[in-house]
Amino acid sequence: MNKDVFDYFIKGEKKYEVIIGLEVHAQVSSNSKLFSGSATKFGAEPNSQVSLIDSAFPGMLPVINKECVKQAIRTGLGLNAKINNNSVFDRKNYFYADLPQGYQISQYKNPIVGEGKVLLDMPYGSKEVGIERLHLEQDAGKSIHDVDPLNTYVDLNRSGIALMEIVSKPDLRSPEEVNAYIKKLRTIMRYLGTCDGNMQEGSLRADVNVSVRQVGDKNFGTRCEIKNVNSIKFMQMAIEYEANRQVKLLDEGKKIDQETRLFDTKKNETRSMRSKEDAHDYRYFPDPDLLPLKIEQKLIDDLKKTLPELPDNKKERFMNDYGLNSYEANVLVSEKEISNYYEEVAKLSDKKLAATWMMGDLFAMLNDKGLNISKSPISAKNFAELVQSIKSGEISGRIAKEVFELMVKSGDNPKKIIESKGMKQQSDPKELEKIVNEILTKNKDKVDQYKSGKEKLFGFFVGQVMKQSGGKANPQLTNEILKKLLKG
Ligand code: ADP
Ligand code: MG
């Protein structure tokens, strides 16, 4: 990506900066839909989770699902946001075959959650991204165009599922920041249990708003909105393409039309869908079937008390209590299960060494096997034992890798493996001294050479000790003893 705007910006030699704001649609973790009792299970038989409300039979009335409201409040609290005691459900009117009501119930002027903020850890420091609002709305059904060449089918299983739309301020400045932002939102919601964050299943999608402006400009440029992108990689590709397209237009002296665009993942380009609709096109009005949503302060306060320790706080604690650096702490709090595993290990072993081995060998192995840490073939307790064996000098780092492999294969604890395979490091000073003395006696000539100044021979002696001990001599101790005895 040489010719592209981010390069220009970073080098400071060109004139453009990218401005990005996201509207993230996060599916609420809830067994039933926002206004009906239908199930929300992913992958169910088409149209098997559809009630008369979801299919908009005349006369059916929506009833708000209190669990979904609580989830939105919990998410708002996790985003350090203001929870509004009064909010309103509005109808957003448009026609589409997979929207049987002819309108989507959403929130417009009075959302349930107001301004908040999210902290990102970027290589250049921490960065705050403003949250504009979070509102509740229904999902639409799904049109299926690729099953039959002549017909389009409609699956209404998603119709009426609760979504939280989380709108960021236009605070993001690069694809990397977008990556960090989505991951952070996902982590927070997974800690809270309010959205599973599963992008393959469509639980997290985003509309990506992109504009560019000359560096130093105070005003924003005209934005384009790329609809419904469902992977971080595609978001990043779409932003790159779109920013470059806009820069090119501006460089040619042309202007940017405010548009809604789609990202074609096969061609890696964005294409115009329609000129951007204005809010008045949707004829928003309060839904007469639903009362305004009144939330007692007590409910908010009670929910606040149920919040788990969130990633930012946990990170801070990991740094303070376990002496981890910012990077390590970040990685280890990225998933609740990972942080739990780490804490279990850290309680039983060296905290720093545990972090290093977890982020190295353990993660590589899990990644390799496509396993979540909760399915790790090595239990936290056994892992801690391995770390302690390294720390105490019982085995060397090199041997530890072998033990680790055997632990993965057998699920056995490291003590048993080390004993049964005789892998223990030779760390008994008396035993080692015996070996060293033998070596020195056998190589009197070399000892004399060493003493008269040929210090390079030290490596030779170490090598001999290693050979004699079958590679098990503790290297540090070997050095110490050799130095001591060669002096004498
Ligand atoms: P709409 O529904 O019209 O898209 P929203 O308020 O829901 O409006 O969302 C607007 C989104 O666009 C926000 O995420 C905001 O940060 C972002 N945004 C606004 N202006 C710009 C801009 N000039 N460049 C990039 N993003 C912008
Ligand atoms: Mg929008």
Coordinates of C-alpha atoms and ligand atoms in Angstrom, one line a residue:
M1 CA 0.0 0.0 0.0
N2 CA 2.5 2.6 -1.1
K3 CA 0.4 5.1 -2.9
D4 CA -2.2 5.1 -0.3
V5 CA -3.4 7.8 2.1
F6 CA -2.2 6.3 5.3
D7 CA 1.3 6.3 4.0
Y8 CA 1.0 9.8 2.9
F9 CA -0.3 10.8 6.3
I10 CA 2.3 8.9 8.3
K11 CA 5.2 10.3 6.3
G12 CA 3.6 13.7 6.6
E13 CA 4.6 14.3 3.1
K14 CA 1.2 14.3 1.6
K15 CA -1.9 16.1 2.6
Y16 CA -4.7 13.8 3.5
E17 CA -6.1 12.3 6.7
V18 CA -8.8 9.7 6.9
I19 CA -11.8 10.1 9.2
I20 CA -13.8 7.1 10.2
G21 CA -17.0 6.6 12.3
L22 CA -18.6 3.2 12.8
E23 CA -22.2 2.2 13.4
V24 CA -21.8 -1.3 14.9
H25 CA -24.8 -3.6 15.0
A26 CA -24.4 -6.0 17.8
Q27 CA -26.8 -8.8 18.3
V28 CA -28.1 -8.9 21.9
S29 CA -27.4 -12.2 23.7
S30 CA -30.9 -13.2 24.6
N31 CA -33.0 -16.3 24.2
S32 CA -35.9 -14.5 22.7
K33 CA -36.5 -11.6 20.4
L34 CA -36.9 -7.9 21.2
F35 CA -40.7 -7.8 21.0
S36 CA -41.8 -11.4 20.8
G37 CA -41.1 -14.7 22.5
S38 CA -39.6 -16.4 19.5
A39 CA -36.2 -18.2 19.8
T40 CA -33.0 -16.7 18.5
K41 CA -30.9 -19.7 18.0
F42 CA -28.4 -19.4 15.1
G43 CA -28.6 -21.9 12.2
A44 CA -32.2 -23.0 12.9
E45 CA -34.3 -24.3 10.0
P46 CA -35.5 -21.3 7.9
N47 CA -38.7 -19.7 9.3
S48 CA -38.8 -22.0 12.3
Q49 CA -38.4 -19.2 14.8
V50 CA -41.1 -16.8 13.6
S51 CA -44.1 -15.7 15.6
L52 CA -47.1 -13.8 14.3
I53 CA -45.4 -10.7 15.6
D54 CA -42.2 -11.3 13.7
S55 CA -44.2 -11.9 10.5
A56 CA -46.3 -8.8 11.2
F57 CA -49.7 -10.3 11.1
P58 CA -52.3 -7.5 11.3
G59 CA -53.3 -6.7 14.8
M60 CA -50.3 -8.2 16.5
L61 CA -48.8 -6.0 19.2
P62 CA -45.1 -5.9 20.2
V63 CA -44.2 -6.4 23.9
I64 CA -40.8 -5.3 25.0
N65 CA -38.4 -7.9 26.3
K66 CA -37.1 -6.7 29.6
E67 CA -33.9 -8.9 29.3
C68 CA -32.9 -7.1 26.1
V69 CA -33.4 -3.7 27.8
K70 CA -31.1 -4.9 30.7
Q71 CA -28.5 -6.1 28.2
A72 CA -28.5 -2.7 26.5
I73 CA -28.1 -1.0 29.9
R74 CA -25.3 -3.3 30.9
T75 CA -23.5 -2.6 27.6
G76 CA -24.0 1.1 28.0
L77 CA -22.4 0.9 31.5
G78 CA -19.5 -1.1 30.1
L79 CA -19.0 1.8 27.6
N80 CA -18.8 4.3 30.4
A81 CA -22.0 5.9 28.9
K82 CA -24.9 7.7 30.2
I83 CA -28.1 5.6 30.5
N84 CA -31.2 7.6 29.7
N85 CA -34.1 7.2 32.1
N86 CA -36.5 8.0 29.3
S87 CA -36.2 6.8 25.7
V88 CA -38.6 6.2 22.8
F89 CA -39.1 3.5 20.2
D90 CA -39.7 4.9 16.7
R91 CA -40.8 3.5 13.4
K92 CA -38.2 3.8 10.6
N93 CA -40.3 3.3 7.5
Y94 CA -39.0 1.6 4.4
F95 CA -40.0 -1.2 2.1
Y96 CA -38.2 -4.4 1.6
A97 CA -39.3 -8.0 1.1
D98 CA -37.6 -9.2 4.3
L99 CA -39.2 -6.5 6.4
P100 CA -42.8 -7.6 6.7
Q101 CA -43.9 -4.7 8.9
G102 CA -42.9 -2.2 6.4
Y103 CA -40.9 -0.4 9.1
Q104 CA -38.2 -1.2 11.6
I105 CA -38.8 -0.5 15.2
S106 CA -35.7 1.5 16.3
Q107 CA -34.8 4.5 18.4
Y108 CA -34.2 7.8 16.8
K109 CA -34.1 11.0 18.8
N110 CA -34.2 9.4 22.3
P111 CA -31.9 6.4 22.5
I112 CA -31.6 4.3 25.6
V113 CA -27.9 5.1 26.0
G114 CA -26.1 8.4 25.4
E115 CA -22.5 9.4 25.2
G116 CA -19.7 7.2 26.3
K117 CA -16.1 6.3 25.6
V118 CA -13.9 3.4 24.8
L119 CA -10.1 3.2 25.3
L120 CA -7.9 1.7 22.6
D121 CA -4.3 0.5 23.1
M122 CA -2.4 1.6 20.1
P123 CA 1.4 1.1 19.5
Y124 CA 1.7 4.9 19.8
G125 CA -0.2 5.1 23.1
S126 CA -3.7 4.9 24.4
K127 CA -6.5 6.5 22.4
E128 CA -10.0 7.4 23.4
V129 CA -12.8 6.9 21.0
G130 CA -16.1 8.7 21.7
I131 CA -19.4 6.8 21.7
E132 CA -22.2 8.9 20.3
R133 CA -25.1 6.7 21.4
L134 CA -26.4 3.1 21.7
H135 CA -29.9 2.3 20.7
L136 CA -32.1 -0.8 20.6
E137 CA -33.7 -1.9 17.3
Q138 CA -35.0 -5.0 15.5
D139 CA -33.2 -6.9 12.9
A140 CA -34.8 -7.6 9.6
G141 CA -35.2 -11.0 8.0
K142 CA -32.9 -12.4 5.3
S143 CA -33.5 -12.5 1.6
I144 CA -31.9 -15.5 0.0
H145 CA -31.0 -15.0 -3.6
D146 CA -28.6 -17.9 -4.3
V147 CA -30.7 -21.0 -3.7
D148 CA -32.9 -20.8 -6.8
P149 CA -32.1 -19.1 -10.1
L150 CA -35.6 -17.7 -10.5
N151 CA -36.8 -17.0 -7.0
T152 CA -35.8 -15.1 -4.0
Y153 CA -36.6 -16.7 -0.6
V154 CA -37.2 -15.0 2.6
D155 CA -36.1 -16.4 6.0
L156 CA -37.7 -14.5 8.9
N157 CA -35.7 -16.2 11.7
R158 CA -33.7 -13.0 12.2
S159 CA -36.8 -10.8 11.9
G160 CA -37.3 -9.1 15.3
I161 CA -34.0 -10.2 16.9
A162 CA -32.7 -7.5 19.2
L163 CA -29.7 -5.4 18.0
M164 CA -27.8 -2.8 19.7
E165 CA -26.6 -0.1 17.3
I166 CA -23.5 1.4 18.8
V167 CA -22.6 4.7 17.0
S168 CA -19.1 6.0 17.4
K169 CA -18.0 9.6 17.0
P170 CA -15.9 10.2 13.9
D171 CA -12.7 9.6 16.0
L172 CA -11.0 6.8 14.2
R173 CA -8.1 7.6 11.9
S174 CA -6.9 4.4 10.3
P175 CA -7.8 0.8 9.5
E176 CA -5.6 -0.3 12.5
E177 CA -7.6 1.9 14.9
V178 CA -10.8 0.3 13.4
N179 CA -9.4 -3.1 14.1
A180 CA -8.6 -2.2 17.7
Y181 CA -11.9 -0.5 18.2
I182 CA -14.0 -3.5 17.0
K183 CA -11.9 -5.9 19.0
K184 CA -12.3 -3.8 22.1
L185 CA -16.1 -3.5 21.7
R186 CA -16.2 -7.2 21.2
T187 CA -14.1 -7.9 24.3
I188 CA -16.2 -5.7 26.5
M189 CA -19.5 -7.2 25.3
R190 CA -18.1 -10.7 25.7
Y191 CA -17.0 -9.9 29.3
L192 CA -20.5 -8.6 29.9
G193 CA -22.2 -11.4 28.2
T194 CA -24.3 -9.0 26.2
C195 CA -23.2 -10.0 22.7
D196 CA -21.3 -13.1 21.7
G197 CA -19.3 -11.1 19.1
N198 CA -19.4 -13.9 16.6
M199 CA -18.8 -12.2 13.3
Q200 CA -19.1 -15.3 11.1
E201 CA -22.7 -15.7 12.4
G202 CA -23.5 -12.1 11.9
S203 CA -23.7 -11.1 15.6
L204 CA -21.4 -8.2 14.9
R205 CA -21.6 -6.1 11.7
A206 CA -20.8 -2.5 11.0
D207 CA -21.7 0.4 8.6
V208 CA -18.4 2.2 8.0
N209 CA -18.4 5.9 7.4
V210 CA -15.3 7.2 5.6
S211 CA -14.2 10.7 4.6
V212 CA -10.9 12.3 4.0
R213 CA -9.6 15.8 4.6
Q214 CA -6.4 17.7 4.2
V215 CA -4.2 17.5 7.2
G216 CA -4.7 20.6 9.3
D217 CA -8.3 21.2 8.1
K218 CA -10.8 21.8 10.9
N219 CA -13.8 20.7 9.0
F220 CA -14.7 17.2 8.0
G221 CA -15.1 16.2 4.3
T222 CA -18.1 14.6 2.8
R223 CA -18.6 11.0 4.1
C224 CA -19.6 7.9 2.3
E225 CA -21.2 5.1 4.2
I226 CA -20.3 1.5 3.4
K227 CA -23.1 -0.7 4.5
N228 CA -23.1 -3.9 6.5
V229 CA -19.5 -5.1 6.5
N230 CA -19.2 -8.3 8.5
S231 CA -15.5 -8.9 9.1
I232 CA -12.7 -6.7 10.4
K233 CA -10.5 -7.5 7.4
F234 CA -13.2 -6.4 5.0
M235 CA -13.8 -3.2 7.0
Q236 CA -10.1 -2.5 6.7
M237 CA -10.0 -3.3 2.9
A238 CA -13.1 -1.2 2.3
I239 CA -11.6 1.8 4.2
E240 CA -8.4 1.6 2.2
Y241 CA -10.2 1.4 -1.1
E242 CA -12.7 4.1 -0.2
A243 CA -10.1 6.6 1.2
N244 CA -8.0 6.2 -1.9
R245 CA -11.0 6.7 -4.1
Q246 CA -11.9 9.9 -2.4
V247 CA -8.3 11.2 -2.4
K248 CA -8.1 10.6 -6.1
L249 CA -11.3 12.5 -6.7
L250 CA -10.1 15.4 -4.6
D251 CA -6.7 15.4 -6.3
E252 CA -8.5 15.6 -9.6
G253 CA -10.4 18.6 -8.3
K254 CA -13.7 16.7 -8.2
K255 CA -16.1 16.6 -5.3
I256 CA -17.4 13.7 -3.3
D257 CA -21.0 12.8 -3.3
Q258 CA -22.5 11.7 -0.1
E259 CA -23.5 8.1 -0.8
T260 CA -24.3 4.7 0.6
R261 CA -21.9 2.2 -0.9
L262 CA -21.4 -1.5 -0.7
F263 CA -18.1 -3.4 -0.4
D264 CA -17.7 -6.1 -3.1
T265 CA -15.4 -8.6 -1.3
K266 CA -14.6 -10.4 -4.6
K267 CA -13.4 -7.4 -6.4
N268 CA -12.1 -5.6 -3.3
E269 CA -13.8 -2.3 -4.2
T270 CA -16.7 -0.2 -2.9
R271 CA -19.6 0.6 -5.3
S272 CA -22.3 3.1 -5.1
M273 CA -25.7 1.7 -4.0
R274 CA -27.7 4.9 -3.7
S275 CA -27.3 8.5 -2.8
K276 CA -27.4 8.8 1.0
E277 CA -30.9 8.9 2.4
D278 CA -31.7 11.6 4.9
A279 CA -33.5 10.9 8.1
H280 CA -36.7 12.5 6.8
D281 CA -36.8 9.9 4.0
Y282 CA -37.6 7.3 6.7
R283 CA -40.5 9.3 8.2
Y284 CA -39.5 8.4 11.7
F285 CA -42.3 8.7 14.3
P286 CA -42.8 7.3 17.7
D287 CA -44.3 3.8 17.5
P288 CA -47.9 4.1 18.8
D289 CA -47.9 0.4 19.8
L290 CA -45.2 1.0 22.4
L291 CA -45.1 3.2 25.5
P292 CA -42.0 5.3 26.0
L293 CA -39.4 3.3 27.8
K294 CA -39.0 4.5 31.4
I295 CA -36.0 3.1 33.3
E296 CA -35.9 3.5 37.1
Q297 CA -32.6 4.7 38.4
K298 CA -32.7 1.8 40.8
L299 CA -32.6 -0.7 38.0
I300 CA -29.5 1.0 36.6
D301 CA -27.8 1.1 40.0
D302 CA -28.6 -2.6 40.6
L303 CA -27.2 -3.6 37.2
K304 CA -24.1 -1.6 37.8
K305 CA -23.5 -3.8 40.8
T306 CA -23.7 -7.0 38.7
L307 CA -21.0 -5.9 36.2
P308 CA -17.9 -8.1 36.1
E309 CA -14.4 -6.6 36.3
L310 CA -14.0 -5.2 32.8
P311 CA -10.9 -5.5 30.6
D312 CA -9.4 -2.0 31.3
N313 CA -9.5 -2.5 35.0
K314 CA -8.3 -6.1 34.8
K315 CA -5.4 -5.0 32.6
E316 CA -4.4 -2.4 35.2
R317 CA -4.6 -5.0 38.0
F318 CA -2.6 -7.5 36.0
M319 CA 0.1 -4.9 35.5
N320 CA 0.2 -4.0 39.2
D321 CA -0.3 -7.4 40.7
Y322 CA 1.7 -9.6 38.3
G323 CA 4.3 -7.2 37.0
L324 CA 3.2 -7.6 33.4
N325 CA 3.9 -4.9 30.8
S326 CA 1.1 -3.2 28.9
Y327 CA 1.4 -5.5 25.9
E328 CA 1.3 -8.7 28.0
A329 CA -1.6 -7.5 30.1
N330 CA -3.5 -6.5 27.0
V331 CA -3.2 -9.9 25.4
L332 CA -4.0 -11.8 28.6
V333 CA -7.2 -9.8 29.3
S334 CA -8.5 -10.0 25.7
E335 CA -10.8 -12.9 26.6
K336 CA -12.3 -13.6 29.9
E337 CA -11.3 -17.3 29.7
I338 CA -7.7 -16.4 28.9
S339 CA -7.5 -14.1 31.9
N340 CA -9.0 -16.7 34.2
Y341 CA -6.5 -19.3 33.0
Y342 CA -3.6 -16.9 33.4
E343 CA -4.7 -16.0 36.9
E344 CA -4.9 -19.7 37.9
V345 CA -1.4 -20.3 36.6
A346 CA 0.0 -17.1 38.1
K347 CA -1.2 -18.0 41.5
L348 CA 0.8 -21.2 41.4
S349 CA 3.9 -20.2 39.6
D350 CA 6.2 -17.4 38.5
K351 CA 3.9 -14.7 37.1
K352 CA 6.2 -13.3 34.5
L353 CA 7.5 -16.6 33.2
A354 CA 3.9 -17.9 33.1
A355 CA 2.9 -15.0 30.9
T356 CA 5.8 -15.6 28.5
W357 CA 5.1 -19.3 28.2
M358 CA 1.4 -18.8 27.8
M359 CA 1.7 -16.2 25.1
G360 CA 4.4 -18.2 23.3
D361 CA 4.1 -22.0 23.3
L362 CA 0.6 -22.4 24.7
F363 CA -1.1 -19.9 22.4
A364 CA 0.8 -21.3 19.4
M365 CA -0.4 -24.8 20.2
L366 CA -4.0 -23.7 20.7
N367 CA -3.9 -21.7 17.5
D368 CA -2.4 -24.7 15.7
K369 CA -5.2 -27.0 16.9
G370 CA -7.9 -24.3 16.5
L371 CA -8.8 -24.7 20.1
N372 CA -10.3 -22.2 22.6
I373 CA -8.3 -22.0 25.8
S374 CA -11.2 -23.6 27.7
K375 CA -10.5 -26.7 25.7
S376 CA -6.8 -26.7 26.3
P377 CA -5.3 -30.2 26.5
I378 CA -3.0 -28.7 29.3
S379 CA -4.8 -27.8 32.5
A380 CA -3.9 -24.5 34.2
K381 CA -2.5 -26.5 37.2
N382 CA -0.2 -28.6 35.0
F383 CA 0.9 -25.6 33.1
A384 CA 1.8 -23.9 36.3
E385 CA 3.8 -26.9 37.3
L386 CA 5.7 -26.8 34.1
V387 CA 6.5 -23.1 34.6
Q388 CA 7.7 -23.8 38.1
S389 CA 10.0 -26.6 36.9
I390 CA 11.6 -24.1 34.6
K391 CA 11.8 -21.4 37.2
S392 CA 13.4 -23.7 39.8
G393 CA 16.0 -24.9 37.4
E394 CA 14.7 -28.5 37.5
I395 CA 14.5 -28.5 33.7
S396 CA 16.0 -26.1 31.1
G397 CA 14.0 -24.1 28.6
R398 CA 15.0 -26.4 25.9
I399 CA 13.9 -29.5 27.7
A400 CA 10.7 -27.7 28.8
K401 CA 9.7 -27.5 25.1
E402 CA 9.9 -31.3 24.9
V403 CA 8.0 -31.8 28.1
F404 CA 5.4 -29.4 26.8
E405 CA 4.9 -31.5 23.6
L406 CA 4.5 -34.6 25.7
M407 CA 2.0 -32.9 28.0
V408 CA -0.1 -32.0 24.9
K409 CA 0.0 -35.5 23.7
S410 CA -0.7 -37.3 27.0
G411 CA -2.4 -34.7 29.2
D412 CA 0.0 -36.0 31.9
N413 CA 1.4 -33.7 34.5
P414 CA 5.0 -32.5 33.9
K415 CA 6.5 -34.0 37.1
K416 CA 5.5 -37.5 35.9
I417 CA 6.9 -36.9 32.4
I418 CA 10.2 -35.4 33.7
E419 CA 10.6 -38.4 36.1
S420 CA 9.7 -41.1 33.8
K421 CA 11.9 -39.8 30.9
G422 CA 14.8 -38.8 33.1
M423 CA 14.7 -35.3 31.8
K424 CA 15.7 -33.5 35.0
Q425 CA 18.3 -30.9 34.8
Q426 CA 21.5 -31.7 36.7
S427 CA 21.4 -28.9 39.3
D428 CA 23.1 -30.5 42.3
P429 CA 26.3 -28.5 42.8
K430 CA 28.1 -31.5 44.3
E431 CA 27.3 -33.8 41.4
L432 CA 28.3 -31.1 38.9
E433 CA 31.5 -30.3 40.7
K434 CA 32.4 -34.0 40.3
I435 CA 31.9 -33.9 36.6
V436 CA 33.7 -30.6 36.2
N437 CA 36.7 -32.0 38.2
E438 CA 36.8 -35.1 36.0
I439 CA 36.9 -32.9 32.8
L440 CA 39.6 -30.7 34.2
T441 CA 41.8 -33.6 35.2
K442 CA 41.4 -35.2 31.8
N443 CA 42.4 -32.0 30.0
K444 CA 45.3 -30.7 32.1
D445 CA 47.1 -29.2 29.0
K446 CA 44.0 -27.2 28.1
V447 CA 43.6 -26.0 31.7
D448 CA 47.2 -24.7 31.6
Q449 CA 46.5 -22.9 28.3
Y450 CA 43.4 -21.4 29.7
K451 CA 45.2 -20.1 32.8
S452 CA 48.0 -18.6 30.6
G453 CA 45.4 -16.5 28.9
K454 CA 43.6 -18.6 26.3
E455 CA 40.2 -17.8 27.7
K456 CA 38.3 -19.0 24.6
L457 CA 38.8 -22.5 25.9
F458 CA 36.0 -21.8 28.5
G459 CA 33.5 -22.8 25.9
F460 CA 35.3 -26.1 25.3
F461 CA 35.0 -27.0 29.0
V462 CA 31.3 -26.2 29.1
G463 CA 30.8 -28.4 26.0
Q464 CA 32.6 -31.3 27.7
V465 CA 30.5 -31.0 30.8
M466 CA 27.3 -30.9 28.7
K467 CA 28.4 -34.0 26.8
Q468 CA 29.3 -35.9 29.9
S469 CA 25.9 -35.0 31.6
G470 CA 23.9 -36.0 28.5
G471 CA 22.9 -32.3 28.0
K472 CA 21.3 -32.1 31.4
A473 CA 23.8 -30.0 33.3
N474 CA 22.3 -26.7 34.5
P475 CA 24.2 -24.2 32.2
Q476 CA 24.3 -21.4 34.7
L477 CA 25.6 -23.6 37.5
T478 CA 28.1 -25.2 35.2
N479 CA 29.5 -21.8 34.3
E480 CA 29.8 -20.8 38.0
I481 CA 31.5 -24.0 39.0
L482 CA 33.9 -23.9 36.0
K483 CA 34.9 -20.4 36.8
K484 CA 35.5 -21.2 40.4
L485 CA 37.5 -24.3 39.8
L486 CA 39.6 -22.8 36.9
K487 CA 40.7 -20.1 39.3
G488 CA 41.9 -22.4 41.9
Ligands
ADP1 P1 -26.7 8.0 9.7 O1 -27.8 7.2 10.2 O2 -27.2 9.1 8.8 O3 -25.6 7.3 9.1 P2 -25.6 8.2 12.3 O4 -25.6 9.4 13.2 O5 -26.4 7.0 12.7 O6 -26.1 8.8 10.9 O7 -24.1 7.8 12.0 C1 -23.2 8.6 11.6 C2 -21.9 8.0 11.6 O8 -21.0 8.6 10.7 C3 -21.2 8.1 13.0 O9 -20.5 6.9 13.3 C4 -20.2 9.2 12.8 O10 -19.1 9.1 13.6 C5 -19.8 9.1 11.4 N1 -19.5 10.3 10.7 C6 -20.1 11.5 10.7 N2 -19.5 12.4 10.0 C7 -18.4 11.8 9.4 C8 -17.4 12.2 8.5 N3 -17.3 13.4 8.0 N4 -16.5 11.3 8.2 C9 -16.5 10.0 8.7 N5 -17.5 9.6 9.5 C10 -18.4 10.5 9.9
MG2 MG -25.6 5.4 9.0

